[in-house]
Short mmCIF file of C-alpha atoms in Angstrom, two decimals:
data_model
loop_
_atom_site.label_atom_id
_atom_site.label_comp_id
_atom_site.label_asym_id
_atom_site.label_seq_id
_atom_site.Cartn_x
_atom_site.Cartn_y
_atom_site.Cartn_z
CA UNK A 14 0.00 0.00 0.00
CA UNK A 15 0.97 3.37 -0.99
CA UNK A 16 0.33 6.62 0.36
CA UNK A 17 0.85 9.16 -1.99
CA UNK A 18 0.31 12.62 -2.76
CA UNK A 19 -1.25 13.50 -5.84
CA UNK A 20 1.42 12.97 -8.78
CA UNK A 21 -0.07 11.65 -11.71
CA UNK A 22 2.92 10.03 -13.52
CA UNK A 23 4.25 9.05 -9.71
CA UNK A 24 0.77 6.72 -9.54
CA UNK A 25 1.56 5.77 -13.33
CA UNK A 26 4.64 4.66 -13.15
CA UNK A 27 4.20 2.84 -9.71
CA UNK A 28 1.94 0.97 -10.42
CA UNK A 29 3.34 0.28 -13.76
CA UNK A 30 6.50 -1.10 -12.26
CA UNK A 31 4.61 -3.23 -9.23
CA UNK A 32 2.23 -4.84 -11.73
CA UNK A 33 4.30 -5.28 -14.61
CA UNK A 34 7.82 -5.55 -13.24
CA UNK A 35 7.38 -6.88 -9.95
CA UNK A 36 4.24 -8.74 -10.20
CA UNK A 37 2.91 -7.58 -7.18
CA UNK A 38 -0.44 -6.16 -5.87
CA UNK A 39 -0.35 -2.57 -5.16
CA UNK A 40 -3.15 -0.18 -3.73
CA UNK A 41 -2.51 3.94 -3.92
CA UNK A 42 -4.14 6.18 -1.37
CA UNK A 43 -4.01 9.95 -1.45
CA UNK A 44 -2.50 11.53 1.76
CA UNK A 45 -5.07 13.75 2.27
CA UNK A 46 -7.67 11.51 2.24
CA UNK A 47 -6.45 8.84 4.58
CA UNK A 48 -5.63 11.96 7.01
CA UNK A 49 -9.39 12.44 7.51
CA UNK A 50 -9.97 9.06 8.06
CA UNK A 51 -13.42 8.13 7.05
CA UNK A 52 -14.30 4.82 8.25
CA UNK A 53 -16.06 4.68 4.38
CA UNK A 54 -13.00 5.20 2.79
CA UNK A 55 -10.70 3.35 5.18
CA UNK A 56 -12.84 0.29 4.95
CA UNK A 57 -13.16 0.88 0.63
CA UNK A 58 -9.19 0.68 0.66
CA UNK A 59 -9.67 -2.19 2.90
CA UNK A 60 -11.76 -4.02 0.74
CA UNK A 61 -10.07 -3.35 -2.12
CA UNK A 62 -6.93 -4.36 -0.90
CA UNK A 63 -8.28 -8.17 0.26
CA UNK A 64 -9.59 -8.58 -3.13
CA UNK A 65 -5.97 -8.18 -4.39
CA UNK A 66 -4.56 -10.41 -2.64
CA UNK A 67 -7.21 -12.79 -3.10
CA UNK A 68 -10.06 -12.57 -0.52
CA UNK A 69 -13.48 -12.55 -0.93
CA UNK A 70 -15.84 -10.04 0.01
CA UNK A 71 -19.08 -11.02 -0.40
CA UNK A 72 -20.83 -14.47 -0.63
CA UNK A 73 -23.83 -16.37 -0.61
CA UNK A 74 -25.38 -18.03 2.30
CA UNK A 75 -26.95 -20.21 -0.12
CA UNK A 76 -23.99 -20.76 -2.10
CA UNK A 77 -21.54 -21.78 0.75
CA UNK A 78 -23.76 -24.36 2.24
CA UNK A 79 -24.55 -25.64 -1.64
CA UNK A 80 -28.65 -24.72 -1.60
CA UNK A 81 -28.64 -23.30 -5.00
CA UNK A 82 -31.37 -25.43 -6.58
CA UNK A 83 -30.50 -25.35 -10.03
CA UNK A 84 -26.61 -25.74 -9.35
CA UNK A 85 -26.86 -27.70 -7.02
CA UNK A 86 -29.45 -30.56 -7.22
CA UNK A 87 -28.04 -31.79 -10.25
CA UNK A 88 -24.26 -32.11 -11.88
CA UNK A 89 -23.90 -28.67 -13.64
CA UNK A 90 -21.19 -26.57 -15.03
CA UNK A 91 -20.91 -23.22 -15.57
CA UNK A 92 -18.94 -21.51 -18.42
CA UNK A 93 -18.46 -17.25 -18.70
CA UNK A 94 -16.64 -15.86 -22.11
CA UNK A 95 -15.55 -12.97 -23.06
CA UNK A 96 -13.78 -11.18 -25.89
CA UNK A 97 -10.87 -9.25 -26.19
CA UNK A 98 -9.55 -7.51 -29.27
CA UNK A 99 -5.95 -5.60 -29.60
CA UNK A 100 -5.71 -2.07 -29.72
CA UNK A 101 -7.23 0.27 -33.06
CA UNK A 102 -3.96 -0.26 -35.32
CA UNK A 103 -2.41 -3.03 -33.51
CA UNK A 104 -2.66 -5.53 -36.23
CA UNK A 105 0.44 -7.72 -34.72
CA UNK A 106 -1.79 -9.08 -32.06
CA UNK A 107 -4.85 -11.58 -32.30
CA UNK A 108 -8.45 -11.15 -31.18
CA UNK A 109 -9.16 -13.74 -28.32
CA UNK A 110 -12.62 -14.45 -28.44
CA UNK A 111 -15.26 -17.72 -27.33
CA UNK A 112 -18.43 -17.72 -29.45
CA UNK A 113 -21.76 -19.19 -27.95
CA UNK A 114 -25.58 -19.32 -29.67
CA UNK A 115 -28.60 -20.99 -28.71
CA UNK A 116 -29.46 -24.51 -29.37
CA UNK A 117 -26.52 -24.60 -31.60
CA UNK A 118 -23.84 -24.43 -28.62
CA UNK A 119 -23.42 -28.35 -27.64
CA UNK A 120 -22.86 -29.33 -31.42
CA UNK A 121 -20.25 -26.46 -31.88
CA UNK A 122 -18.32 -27.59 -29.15
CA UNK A 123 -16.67 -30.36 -30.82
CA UNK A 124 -17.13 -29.10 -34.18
CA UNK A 125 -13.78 -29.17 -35.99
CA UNK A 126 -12.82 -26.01 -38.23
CA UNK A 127 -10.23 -24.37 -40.61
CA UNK A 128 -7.72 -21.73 -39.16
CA UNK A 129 -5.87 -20.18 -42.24
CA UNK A 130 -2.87 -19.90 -40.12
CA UNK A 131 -3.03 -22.75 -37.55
CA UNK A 132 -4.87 -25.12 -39.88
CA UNK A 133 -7.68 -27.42 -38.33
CA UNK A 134 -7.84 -26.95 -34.95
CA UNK A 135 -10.53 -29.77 -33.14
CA UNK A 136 -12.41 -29.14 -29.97
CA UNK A 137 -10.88 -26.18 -28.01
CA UNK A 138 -11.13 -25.17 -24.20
CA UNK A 139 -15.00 -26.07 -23.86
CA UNK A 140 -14.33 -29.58 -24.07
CA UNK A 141 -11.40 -29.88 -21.62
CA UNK A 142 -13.01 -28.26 -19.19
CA UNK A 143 -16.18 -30.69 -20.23
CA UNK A 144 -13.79 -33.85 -19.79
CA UNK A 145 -12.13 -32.23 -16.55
CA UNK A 146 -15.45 -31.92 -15.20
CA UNK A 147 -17.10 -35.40 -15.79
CA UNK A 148 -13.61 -36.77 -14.47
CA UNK A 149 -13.63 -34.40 -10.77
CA UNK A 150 -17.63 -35.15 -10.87
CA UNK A 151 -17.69 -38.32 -12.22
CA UNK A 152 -20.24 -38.01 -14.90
CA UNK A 153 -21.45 -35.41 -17.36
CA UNK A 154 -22.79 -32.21 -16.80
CA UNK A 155 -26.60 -32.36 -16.59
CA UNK A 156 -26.78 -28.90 -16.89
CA UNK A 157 -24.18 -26.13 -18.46
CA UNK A 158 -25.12 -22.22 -18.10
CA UNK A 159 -23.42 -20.12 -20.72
CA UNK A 160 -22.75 -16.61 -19.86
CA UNK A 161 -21.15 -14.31 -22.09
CA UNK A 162 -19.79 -10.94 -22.70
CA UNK A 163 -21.85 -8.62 -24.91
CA UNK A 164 -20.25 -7.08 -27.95
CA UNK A 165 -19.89 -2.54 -27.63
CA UNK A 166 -20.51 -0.89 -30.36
CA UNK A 167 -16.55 0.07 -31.52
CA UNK A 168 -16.31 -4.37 -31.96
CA UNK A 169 -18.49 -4.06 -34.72
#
């Protein structure tokens, strides 16, 4: 934790070199606001400092004690994608993207498909994490809920 005052290429450049460089969590406070020390504030920083290094600061009753009906009264897996592009005029780097649709999202998993670069690539992340599943679980998912990113308008 740093306690700083204001110096925008100071905060730039520190936390450039603890993320980047050092690979370590960092948190910047401004001297006069930890001076005046708001419990809201202090316990903001706080928060946001356990997240970093890995806590958790919220959680569901429910969840912890596994009474999610849907999750948990049957074998089910949940998958999240996103997509990320590179920069406007960074052409060197790709797009990393997972694609999902309706009914058509169990038979895509395993279809196989032609990469002009890479050539046919078969299966993809989905169905390790399917096999890594029904091996920890000891069956197949009985139920898989799909959540996804949605697209802004500069992606299209």
């Amino acid at each position: 934790m740093f306690n700083l005052n204001y110096n925008g290429s100071l905060y730039g450049d520190l936390k450039r070199i603890c993320e980047t460089d050092l690979g370590l969590a960092s948190q910047c406070c401004l001297t006069k606001h930890v001076f005046k020390m708001s419990k809201q504030y202090l316990a903001n920083v706080a928060l946001k400092i356990n997240v970093k290094v890995g806590g958790r600061n919220t959680v569901l009753v429910d969840a912890l004690s596994r009474r999610i009906p849907l999750v948990s009264d049957r074998p089910t897996i949940i998958f999240g994608t996103d997509v990320t592009h590179p920069h406007p005029g960074e052409d060197s780097n790709p797009s990393i993207a997972a694609i999902t649709h309706r009914q058509e999202l169990i038979q895509d998993l395993f279809k196989q498909w032609q990469d002009p670069v890479r050539g046919r690539v078969t299966g993809g992340m989905i169905k390790e994490l399917l096999i890594s599943f029904r091996r920890a679980i000891g069956q197949k998912p009985q139920c898989i809920i799909f959540y996804r990113d949605g697209v802004s308008e500069g992606q299209f």
